[in-house]
């Protein structure tokens, strides 16, 4: 049975009993100097905690401290746990492994993309999974996507009205979006507008995905119900969004490391109020997080001249207020969840110790809490089991034009001039075979990919926008070998050369995510990138290439479940072939 309220009536009465001296607090943080987010000042107080909640902040101590864990906080500065407002918790890692890793650097609350839950499990299992994650010492919230950001064969069934509305109504969902299909909205799609209206009726915000939007477009989208956006790429973009009343999430990610540039450029606009700004790492790939998560972004903000308290608010209080969860999160005060970071200095956001839901996830002695992962298979997130075989008959690449990479994520059409009927291609050029094949083995679409690499022979991934299988390479034998190995390990990313497996990243959680810890996954990704770079991959982030080959919110040509798709003309140029 789903618990409707954060704390039951009985628990709330117990919290009052703690203040009345009838029940002992679980923990006392004595002599704490902490950031008071409403006063925007550093204040001194004793902080009482009972289970997962802050009960009291003030001058008083309980009359009897026996049986209560007391920590003298002299020498530390306490700030609210950081809140990551825009998480894609499936970039090879999973929601548990990312949260566990991020918590060690002070990020303990997450607002997560629900895309892969939508695609990998039914609603009943997904909601049960959300309930399981609530047992972790991290605070997990979610988005409700309105669309798939690709062309799916059954999109109207998967992202049906009733399914999206059920997600919007869930108590752990705090926003609609991110809305990548806003051009459809402006073109008159009333179904999207209805879903936005439904989000508003439920008092939930709607996030846009608005790269390159003009001032007039931003105003139109504000009128239709967009509340914020994370796609500002210049200081002018930030200013235009603020002018139209939108909240702005400043991004620093593996594919858009823009934060320092944005912080420098907004100085030209004399912006001195940062209350409507937040910080995000926007679902970066694993290796990007070696230097931290939001603590690293706060440090960059402070270094740029953002006032220290505003910098912390951009990763805590501002986020909580925007997403309407400040009654529970984003500040150190009575009634809030006890998510607290312990700093050595006010301007050093990397914490020495971290408390989440009243538990030490990183103690003052540096000990890390062991937080067991969910039982993935119980929720349908088992290793891939593919009962069908790929054949050489599938590897037919006779398309008159192919897809050329402009960067990691932008792709355009080009005319194919080479003979693609051979088993292998020359390494004197950067054209490769490319296939997207249904994970159920029902259909395929084959073309050529230019600009990926000159010497990658067989590269296969079950990590993709829809969970279908991507094959890239110069040699059909190595593509087959990598595909075979990907099946054997239950899903993953595999690189084959001369019919030997050079490297693999097993993704046993639904074929999309690794069950391993972040540290090990970072090493696996790093090695895969090194091998691809050595073979001619000329961009920065091959994982994003795999994710975005199908993404129709980006120009110009995409490979999708429906076929080769022209984003600008909104038409399928070559349909998928049934196997």
GROMACS .gro file of C-alpha atoms in nm, residues 153 394 438 441-445 561 575-579:
model
   14
  153UNK     CA    1   0.637   0.251  -3.359
  394UNK     CA    2   2.049  -0.862  -4.219
  438UNK     CA    3   1.468  -0.419  -3.275
  441UNK     CA    4   1.425  -0.906  -3.358
  442UNK     CA    5   1.117  -0.794  -3.555
  443UNK     CA    6   1.263  -0.515  -3.773
  444UNK     CA    7   1.585  -0.344  -3.877
  445UNK     CA    8   1.703  -0.031  -4.056
  561UNK     CA    9   1.209   0.260  -3.490
  575UNK     CA   10   1.098   0.285  -4.339
  576UNK     CA   11   1.225   0.001  -4.125
  577UNK     CA   12   1.235  -0.345  -4.284
  578UNK     CA   13   1.058  -0.637  -4.121
  579UNK     CA   14   1.290  -0.930  -4.060
   0.00000   0.00000   0.00000
